[in-house]
Coordinates of C-alpha atoms in Angstrom, one line a residue:
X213 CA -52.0 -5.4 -19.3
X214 CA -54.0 -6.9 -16.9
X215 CA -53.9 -10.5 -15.7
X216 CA -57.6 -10.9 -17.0
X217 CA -56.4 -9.7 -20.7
X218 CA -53.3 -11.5 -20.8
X219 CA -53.9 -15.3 -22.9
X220 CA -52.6 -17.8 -20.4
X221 CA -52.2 -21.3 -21.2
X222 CA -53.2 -23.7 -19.0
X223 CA -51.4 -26.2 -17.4
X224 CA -51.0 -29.0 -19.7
X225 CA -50.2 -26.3 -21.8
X226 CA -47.4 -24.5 -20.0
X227 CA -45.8 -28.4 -19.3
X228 CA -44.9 -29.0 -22.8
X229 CA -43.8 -26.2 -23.8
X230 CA -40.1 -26.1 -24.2
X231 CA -37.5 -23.3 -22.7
X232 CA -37.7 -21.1 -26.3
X233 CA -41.7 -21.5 -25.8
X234 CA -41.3 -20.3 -22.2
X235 CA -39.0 -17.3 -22.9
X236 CA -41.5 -15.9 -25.3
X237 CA -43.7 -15.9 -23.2
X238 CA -42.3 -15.0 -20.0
X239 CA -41.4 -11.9 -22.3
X240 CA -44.9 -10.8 -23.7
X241 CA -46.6 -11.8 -19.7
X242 CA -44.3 -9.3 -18.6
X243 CA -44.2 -6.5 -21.2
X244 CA -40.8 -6.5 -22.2
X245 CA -39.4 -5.6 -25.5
X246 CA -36.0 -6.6 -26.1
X247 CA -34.9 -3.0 -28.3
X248 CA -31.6 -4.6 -29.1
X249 CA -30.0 -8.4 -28.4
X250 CA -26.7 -8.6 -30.5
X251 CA -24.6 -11.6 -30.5
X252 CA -21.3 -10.7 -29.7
X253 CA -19.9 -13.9 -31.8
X254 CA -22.3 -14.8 -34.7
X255 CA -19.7 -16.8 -36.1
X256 CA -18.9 -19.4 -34.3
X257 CA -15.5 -20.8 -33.7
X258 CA -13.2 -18.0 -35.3
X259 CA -9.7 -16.7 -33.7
X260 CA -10.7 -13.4 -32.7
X261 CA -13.2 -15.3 -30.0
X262 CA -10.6 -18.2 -29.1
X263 CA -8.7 -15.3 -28.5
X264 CA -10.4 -13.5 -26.7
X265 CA -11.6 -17.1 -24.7
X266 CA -7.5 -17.3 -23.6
X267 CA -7.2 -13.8 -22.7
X268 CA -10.2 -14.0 -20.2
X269 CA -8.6 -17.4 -19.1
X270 CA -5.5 -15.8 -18.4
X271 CA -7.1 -13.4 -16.0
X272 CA -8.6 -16.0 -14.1
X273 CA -5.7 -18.0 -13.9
X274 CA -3.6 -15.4 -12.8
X275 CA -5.8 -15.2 -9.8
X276 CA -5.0 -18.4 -8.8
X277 CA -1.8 -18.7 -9.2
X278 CA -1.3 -15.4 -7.5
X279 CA -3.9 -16.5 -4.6
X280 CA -1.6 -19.8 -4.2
X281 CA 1.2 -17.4 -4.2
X282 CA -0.2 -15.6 -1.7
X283 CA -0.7 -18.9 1.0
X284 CA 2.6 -19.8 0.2
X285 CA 3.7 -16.6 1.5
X286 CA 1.9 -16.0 4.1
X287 CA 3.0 -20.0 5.6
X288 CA 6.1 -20.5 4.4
X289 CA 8.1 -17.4 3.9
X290 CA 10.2 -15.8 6.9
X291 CA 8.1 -13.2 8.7
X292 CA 10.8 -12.7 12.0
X293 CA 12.8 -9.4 11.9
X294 CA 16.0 -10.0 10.8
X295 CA 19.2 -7.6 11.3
X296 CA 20.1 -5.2 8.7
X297 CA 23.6 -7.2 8.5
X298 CA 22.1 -10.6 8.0
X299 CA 21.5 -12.8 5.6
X300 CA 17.8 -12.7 6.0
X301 CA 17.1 -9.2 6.2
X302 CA 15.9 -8.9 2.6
X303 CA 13.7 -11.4 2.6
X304 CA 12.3 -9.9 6.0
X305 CA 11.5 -6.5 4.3
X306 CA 9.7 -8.8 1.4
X307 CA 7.5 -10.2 3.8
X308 CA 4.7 -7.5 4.0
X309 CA 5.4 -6.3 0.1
X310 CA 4.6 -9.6 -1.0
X311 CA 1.7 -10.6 0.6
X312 CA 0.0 -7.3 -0.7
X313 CA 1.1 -7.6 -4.2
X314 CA 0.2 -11.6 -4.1
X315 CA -3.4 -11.3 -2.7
X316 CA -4.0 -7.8 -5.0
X317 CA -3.0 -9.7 -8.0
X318 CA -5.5 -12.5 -7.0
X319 CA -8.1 -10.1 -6.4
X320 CA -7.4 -8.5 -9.9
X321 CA -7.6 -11.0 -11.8
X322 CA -10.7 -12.2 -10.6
X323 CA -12.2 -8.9 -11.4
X324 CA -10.6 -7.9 -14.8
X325 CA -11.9 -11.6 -15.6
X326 CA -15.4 -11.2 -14.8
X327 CA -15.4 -7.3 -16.8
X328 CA -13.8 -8.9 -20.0
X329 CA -15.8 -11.9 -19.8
X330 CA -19.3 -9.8 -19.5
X331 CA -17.7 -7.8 -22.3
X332 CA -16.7 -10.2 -24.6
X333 CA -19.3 -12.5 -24.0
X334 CA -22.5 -11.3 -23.0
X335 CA -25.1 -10.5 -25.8
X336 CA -26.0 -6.7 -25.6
X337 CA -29.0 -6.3 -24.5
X338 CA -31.2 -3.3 -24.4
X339 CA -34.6 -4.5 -23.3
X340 CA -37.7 -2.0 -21.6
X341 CA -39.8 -3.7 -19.1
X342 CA -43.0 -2.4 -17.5
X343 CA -43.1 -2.3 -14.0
X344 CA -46.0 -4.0 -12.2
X345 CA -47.0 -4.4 -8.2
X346 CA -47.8 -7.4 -6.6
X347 CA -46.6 -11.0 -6.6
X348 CA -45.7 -12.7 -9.7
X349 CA -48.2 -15.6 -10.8
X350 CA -46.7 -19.5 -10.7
X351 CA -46.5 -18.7 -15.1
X352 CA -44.4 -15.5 -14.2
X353 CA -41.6 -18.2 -11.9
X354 CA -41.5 -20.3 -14.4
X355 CA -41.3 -18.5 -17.5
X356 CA -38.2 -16.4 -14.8
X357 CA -36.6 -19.6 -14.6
X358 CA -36.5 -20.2 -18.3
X359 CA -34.9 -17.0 -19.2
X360 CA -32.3 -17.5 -16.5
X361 CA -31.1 -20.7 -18.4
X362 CA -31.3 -19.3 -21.6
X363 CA -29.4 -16.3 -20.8
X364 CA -27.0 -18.6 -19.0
X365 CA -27.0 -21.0 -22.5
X366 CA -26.5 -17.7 -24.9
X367 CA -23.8 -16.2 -22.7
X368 CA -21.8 -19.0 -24.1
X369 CA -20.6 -19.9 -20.6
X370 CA -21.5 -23.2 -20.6
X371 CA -19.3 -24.5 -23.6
X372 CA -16.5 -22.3 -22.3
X373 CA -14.9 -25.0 -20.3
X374 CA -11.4 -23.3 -20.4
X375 CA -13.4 -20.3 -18.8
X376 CA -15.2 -22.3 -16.3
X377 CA -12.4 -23.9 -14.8
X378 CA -9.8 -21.1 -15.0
X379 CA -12.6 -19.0 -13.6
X380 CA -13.1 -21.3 -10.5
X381 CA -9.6 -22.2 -10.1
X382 CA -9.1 -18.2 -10.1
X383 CA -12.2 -17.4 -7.4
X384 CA -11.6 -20.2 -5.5
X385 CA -7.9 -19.6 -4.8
X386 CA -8.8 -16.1 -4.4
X387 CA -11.4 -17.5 -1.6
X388 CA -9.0 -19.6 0.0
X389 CA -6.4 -16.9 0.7
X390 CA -9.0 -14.0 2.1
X391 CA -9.8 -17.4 4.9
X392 CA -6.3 -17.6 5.5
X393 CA -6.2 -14.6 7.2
X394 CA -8.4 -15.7 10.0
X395 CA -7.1 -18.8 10.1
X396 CA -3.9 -18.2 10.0
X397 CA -3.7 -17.3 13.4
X398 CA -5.4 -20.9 14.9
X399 CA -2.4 -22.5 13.2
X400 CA -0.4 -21.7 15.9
X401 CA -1.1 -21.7 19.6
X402 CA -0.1 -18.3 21.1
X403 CA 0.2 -20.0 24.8
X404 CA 2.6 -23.0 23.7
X405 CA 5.6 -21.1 25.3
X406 CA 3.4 -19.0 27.7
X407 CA 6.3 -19.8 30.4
X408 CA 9.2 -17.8 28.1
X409 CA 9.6 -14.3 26.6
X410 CA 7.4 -15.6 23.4
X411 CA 4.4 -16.3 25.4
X412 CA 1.3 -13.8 25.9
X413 CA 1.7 -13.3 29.4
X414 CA 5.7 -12.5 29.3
X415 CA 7.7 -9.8 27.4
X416 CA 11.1 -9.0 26.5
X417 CA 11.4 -8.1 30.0
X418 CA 11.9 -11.1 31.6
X419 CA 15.3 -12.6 32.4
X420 CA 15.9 -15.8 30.6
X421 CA 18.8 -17.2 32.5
X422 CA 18.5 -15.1 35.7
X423 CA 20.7 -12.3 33.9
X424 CA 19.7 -8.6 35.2
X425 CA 17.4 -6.5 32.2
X426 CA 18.8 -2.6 32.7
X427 CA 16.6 -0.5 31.1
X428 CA 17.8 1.0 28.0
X429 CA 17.0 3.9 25.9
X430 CA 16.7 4.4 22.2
X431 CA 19.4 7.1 20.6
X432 CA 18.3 6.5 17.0
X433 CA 21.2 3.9 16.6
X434 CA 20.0 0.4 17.4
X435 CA 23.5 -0.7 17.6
X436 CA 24.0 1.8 20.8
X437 CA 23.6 0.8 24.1
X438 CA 22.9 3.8 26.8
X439 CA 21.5 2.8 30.6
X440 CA 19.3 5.0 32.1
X441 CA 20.6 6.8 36.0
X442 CA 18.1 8.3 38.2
X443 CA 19.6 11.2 37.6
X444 CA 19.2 11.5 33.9
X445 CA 15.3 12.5 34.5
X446 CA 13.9 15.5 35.8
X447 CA 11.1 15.7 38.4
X448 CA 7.6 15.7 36.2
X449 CA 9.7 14.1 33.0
X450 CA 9.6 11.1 31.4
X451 CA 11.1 8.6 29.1
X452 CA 10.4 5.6 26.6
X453 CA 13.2 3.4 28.0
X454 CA 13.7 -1.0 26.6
X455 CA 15.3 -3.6 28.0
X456 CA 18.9 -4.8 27.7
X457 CA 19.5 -7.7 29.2
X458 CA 23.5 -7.9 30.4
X459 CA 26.1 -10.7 30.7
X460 CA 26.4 -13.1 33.6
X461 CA 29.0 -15.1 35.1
X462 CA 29.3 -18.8 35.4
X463 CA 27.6 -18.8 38.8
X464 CA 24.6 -16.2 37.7
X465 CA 25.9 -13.4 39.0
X466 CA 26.1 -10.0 37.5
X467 CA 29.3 -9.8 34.8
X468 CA 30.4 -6.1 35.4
X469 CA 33.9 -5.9 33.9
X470 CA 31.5 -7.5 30.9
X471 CA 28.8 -5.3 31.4
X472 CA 31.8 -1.9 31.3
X473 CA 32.9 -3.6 28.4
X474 CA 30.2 -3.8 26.0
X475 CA 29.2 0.2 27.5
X476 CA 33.1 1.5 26.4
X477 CA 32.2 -0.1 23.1
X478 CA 35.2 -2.7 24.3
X479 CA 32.6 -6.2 24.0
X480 CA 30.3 -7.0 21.1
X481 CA 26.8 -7.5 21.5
X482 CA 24.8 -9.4 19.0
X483 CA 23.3 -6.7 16.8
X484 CA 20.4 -8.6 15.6
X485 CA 19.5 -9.1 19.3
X486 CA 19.7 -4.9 19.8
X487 CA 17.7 -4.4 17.5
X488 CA 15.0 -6.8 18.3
X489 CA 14.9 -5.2 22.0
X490 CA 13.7 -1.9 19.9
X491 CA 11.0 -2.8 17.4
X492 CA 9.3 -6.2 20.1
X493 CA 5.9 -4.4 20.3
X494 CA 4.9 -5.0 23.7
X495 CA 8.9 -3.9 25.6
X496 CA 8.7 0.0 25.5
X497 CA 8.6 1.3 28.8
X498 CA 7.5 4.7 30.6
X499 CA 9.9 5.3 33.0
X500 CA 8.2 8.3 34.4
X501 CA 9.9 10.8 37.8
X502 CA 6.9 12.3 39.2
X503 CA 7.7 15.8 41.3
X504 CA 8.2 15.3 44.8
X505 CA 4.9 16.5 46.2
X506 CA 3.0 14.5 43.6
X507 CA 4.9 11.5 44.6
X508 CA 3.5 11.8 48.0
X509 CA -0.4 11.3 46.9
X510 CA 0.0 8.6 45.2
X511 CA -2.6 5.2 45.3
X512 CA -0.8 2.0 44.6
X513 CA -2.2 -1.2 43.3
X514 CA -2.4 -4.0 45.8
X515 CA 0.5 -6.4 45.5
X516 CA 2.5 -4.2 43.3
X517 CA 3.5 -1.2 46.7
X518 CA 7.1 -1.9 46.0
X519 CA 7.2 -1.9 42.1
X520 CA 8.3 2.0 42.3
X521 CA 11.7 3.7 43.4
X522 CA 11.0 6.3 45.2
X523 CA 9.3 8.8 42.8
X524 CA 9.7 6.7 39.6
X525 CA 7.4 4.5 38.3
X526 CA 7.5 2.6 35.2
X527 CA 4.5 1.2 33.1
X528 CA 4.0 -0.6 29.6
X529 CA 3.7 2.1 26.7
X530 CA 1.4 -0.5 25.4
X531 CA -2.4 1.2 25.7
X532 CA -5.1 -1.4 27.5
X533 CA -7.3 -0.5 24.7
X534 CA -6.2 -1.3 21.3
X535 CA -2.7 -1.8 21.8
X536 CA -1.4 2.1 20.5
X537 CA 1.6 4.0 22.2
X538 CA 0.8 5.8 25.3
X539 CA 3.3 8.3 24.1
X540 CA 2.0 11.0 26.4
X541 CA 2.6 12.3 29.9
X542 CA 1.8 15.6 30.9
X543 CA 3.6 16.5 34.2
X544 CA 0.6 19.2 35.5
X545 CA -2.2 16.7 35.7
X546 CA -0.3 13.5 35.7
X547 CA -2.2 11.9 32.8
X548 CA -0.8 9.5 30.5
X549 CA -2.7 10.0 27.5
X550 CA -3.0 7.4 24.2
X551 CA -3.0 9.8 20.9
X552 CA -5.2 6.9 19.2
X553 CA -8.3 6.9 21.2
X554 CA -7.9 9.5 23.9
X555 CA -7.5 7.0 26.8
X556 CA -6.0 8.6 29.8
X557 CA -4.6 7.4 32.2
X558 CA -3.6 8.3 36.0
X559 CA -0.2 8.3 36.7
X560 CA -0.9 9.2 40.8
X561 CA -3.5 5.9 41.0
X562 CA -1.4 2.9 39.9
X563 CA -2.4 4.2 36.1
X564 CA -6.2 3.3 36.1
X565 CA -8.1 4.4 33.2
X566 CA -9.8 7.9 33.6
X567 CA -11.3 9.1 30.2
X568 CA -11.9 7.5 26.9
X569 CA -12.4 3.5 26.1
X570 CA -9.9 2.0 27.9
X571 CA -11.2 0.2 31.1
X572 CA -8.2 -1.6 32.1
X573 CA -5.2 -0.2 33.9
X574 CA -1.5 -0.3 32.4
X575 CA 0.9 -3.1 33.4
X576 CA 3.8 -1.7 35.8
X577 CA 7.1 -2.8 35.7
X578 CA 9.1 -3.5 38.8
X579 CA 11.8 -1.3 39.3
X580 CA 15.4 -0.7 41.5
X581 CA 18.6 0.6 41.1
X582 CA 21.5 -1.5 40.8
X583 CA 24.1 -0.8 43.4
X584 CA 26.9 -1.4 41.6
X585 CA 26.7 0.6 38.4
X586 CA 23.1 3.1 39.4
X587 CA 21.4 2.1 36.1
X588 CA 17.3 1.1 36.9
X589 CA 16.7 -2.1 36.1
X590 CA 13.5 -4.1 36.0
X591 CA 13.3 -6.5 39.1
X592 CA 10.9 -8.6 37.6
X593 CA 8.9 -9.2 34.3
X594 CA 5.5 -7.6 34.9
X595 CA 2.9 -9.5 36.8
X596 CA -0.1 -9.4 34.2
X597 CA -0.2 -9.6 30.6
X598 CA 0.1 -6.1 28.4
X599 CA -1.8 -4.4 26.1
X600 CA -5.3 -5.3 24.7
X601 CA -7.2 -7.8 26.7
X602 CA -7.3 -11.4 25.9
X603 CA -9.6 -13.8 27.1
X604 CA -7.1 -15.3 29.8
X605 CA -6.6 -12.0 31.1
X606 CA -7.5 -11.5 35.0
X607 CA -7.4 -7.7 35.2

């Protein structure tokens, strides 16, 4: 039907007609034919719908409450790792669990609320509608408008207050927990203890009270402690080695008879502290032996010429790129290569970035070998931050 054939009123007309008026019209200006418009509730007020009212309710409201669930968790409950011994371990392992079954519940609900609602609720309608080209005539917007509110009035949403505000309280909780997430992280300030092991620039690494860190290796038992000799690597091999930082004496020095002790199984060491040297994401270590004539080409960073012994060198495990384990090292080329993104690395030139989308090189660690006992140990914590760059980062 063209717009010449079509009756339209005019506009003294069109302003006094009421939304019913408007709907009918809208209709028959735009050819639609409503095939089929059942009322899902004819009668009014009867149990089945106030039934039906609490069970959409409940959907929504167990969003909420599930989305609140979900802050609290992620705020309040204890995230630290906690030693399989200790009190706290369980709710450690809960952590995670819980703030995936919180924030899928909230997302849940919020969907199986909106289904049943538009189930239970909606009129169903079957309605053919002729398509036309061009831009719809100020009649066509307004008459639009008008069915909008009458399909909002015979969706029975607005007397649905229970609904409404379980509905909001449900998609607004559910809102409020998915900004956590990015919030969460401004809540605290990653450099407040930038001088200790805790800050961004320092790692497990560094010695807290001027005690020596021996590097340590992992034999599958967190409780076991095992230095590492020069002698235990082969020329071309190497090894994921973390720190263990060992007993001092009163003036600072080195506790050896200590140190024997806790290696003869003789002394205790805090078990919660072991572990927590094995799983710290940025303190594994390559401690890589490079074959004696490869040893003698290599290019070393400036200020960092004495951070090797001899042919061993030792650098993060922590990838520049995204933060992966650089788990690789293949003796023939001397690459250190990242499984996750194919980053290598060159082990003969101070580990600078040589293939894939890493562009920064990995930290080394400052090595020697202590006099007394042989076992490497890390001379200092390393001079630059590691793994993926941060915005403070000079390198």
């Amino acid at each position: 039907m063209s717009e010449q054939d079509k009756k339209l009123p005019t506009d003294e007309q069109l302003a006094e007609m009421d939304r019913d008026q408007l709907v009918r019209l809208g209709g028959q200006l735009d050819d639609v034919e409503l095939v089929e418009y059942d009322d899902p509730w004819p009668v009014k007020g009867t149990k089945a719908e106030k039934r039906a009212e609490r069970a959409v309710a409940f959907w929504f409201a167990l969003s909420g409450l599930a989305g609140l669930a979900f802050i609290v968790v992620f705020i309040a409950w204890p995230w630290r790792y906690a030693a399989a011994n200790t009190s706290d371990h369980l709710l450690y392992l809960l952590y995670t669990p819980l703030l995936g079954i919180t924030l899928g519940l909230s997302i849940l609900g919020v969907g199986v609320g909106v289904v049943m609602y538009a189930k239970r609720f909606l009129p169903h309608e079957v309605a053919v509608q002729q398509r036309h080209e061009g831009r719809s005539t100020e009649v066509d917007r307004q008459t639009f408008v008008a069915h909008l509110a009458d399909a909002g009035d015979k969706s029975t949403i607005a007397r649905r207050s229970l609904i409404k505000r379980t509905a909001l309280f449900g998609a607004g909780t559910f809102g409020l927990a998915a900004a956590v997430l990015p919030l969460g992280s401004m809540i605290k300030n990653p450099h407040a203890e930038s001088a200790n092991e805790n800050g961004l620039w320092h790692t497990g690494w560094m010695a807290k009270n001027g005690e020596r860190v021996f590097m340590r290796r992992d034999t599958g038992d967190p409780h076991a402690i095992e230095l590492v000799k020069p002698e235990d690597l082969d020329a071309g091999a190497m090894e994921t080695v973390f720190p263990f930082h060992a007993p001092v004496t009163k003036s600072g020095q080195v506790d050896y008879a200590a140190l024997e002790a806790i290696l003869t199984g003789k002394q205790r060491v805090d078990p919660e502290e072991l572990s927590e040297a094995l799983i710290r994401s940025d303190n594994p270590v390559m401690l890589i032996r490079l074959r004696p004539e490869d040893g003698k080409r290599v290019i070393k960073a400036q200020g960092q010429e004495d951070f090797n012994f001899g042919d061993y060198y030792a650098y993060t495990k922590i990838c520049s790129h995204l933060g992966c384990p650089t788990s690789l090292f293949e003796q023939r080329s001397n690459r250190i290569l990242c499984p996750c993104h194919q980053s290598q690395f060159d082990a003969l030139h101070y580990a600078k970035p040589i293939f894939g989308p890493a562009t920064r090189k990995l930290a080394q660690l400052p090595i020697q070998v202590d006099a007394e006992t042989g076992y490497f140990y890390a001379t200092a914590d390393f001079n630059e931050a590691v793994g993926p760059a941060f915005w403070e980062r000079k390198s």
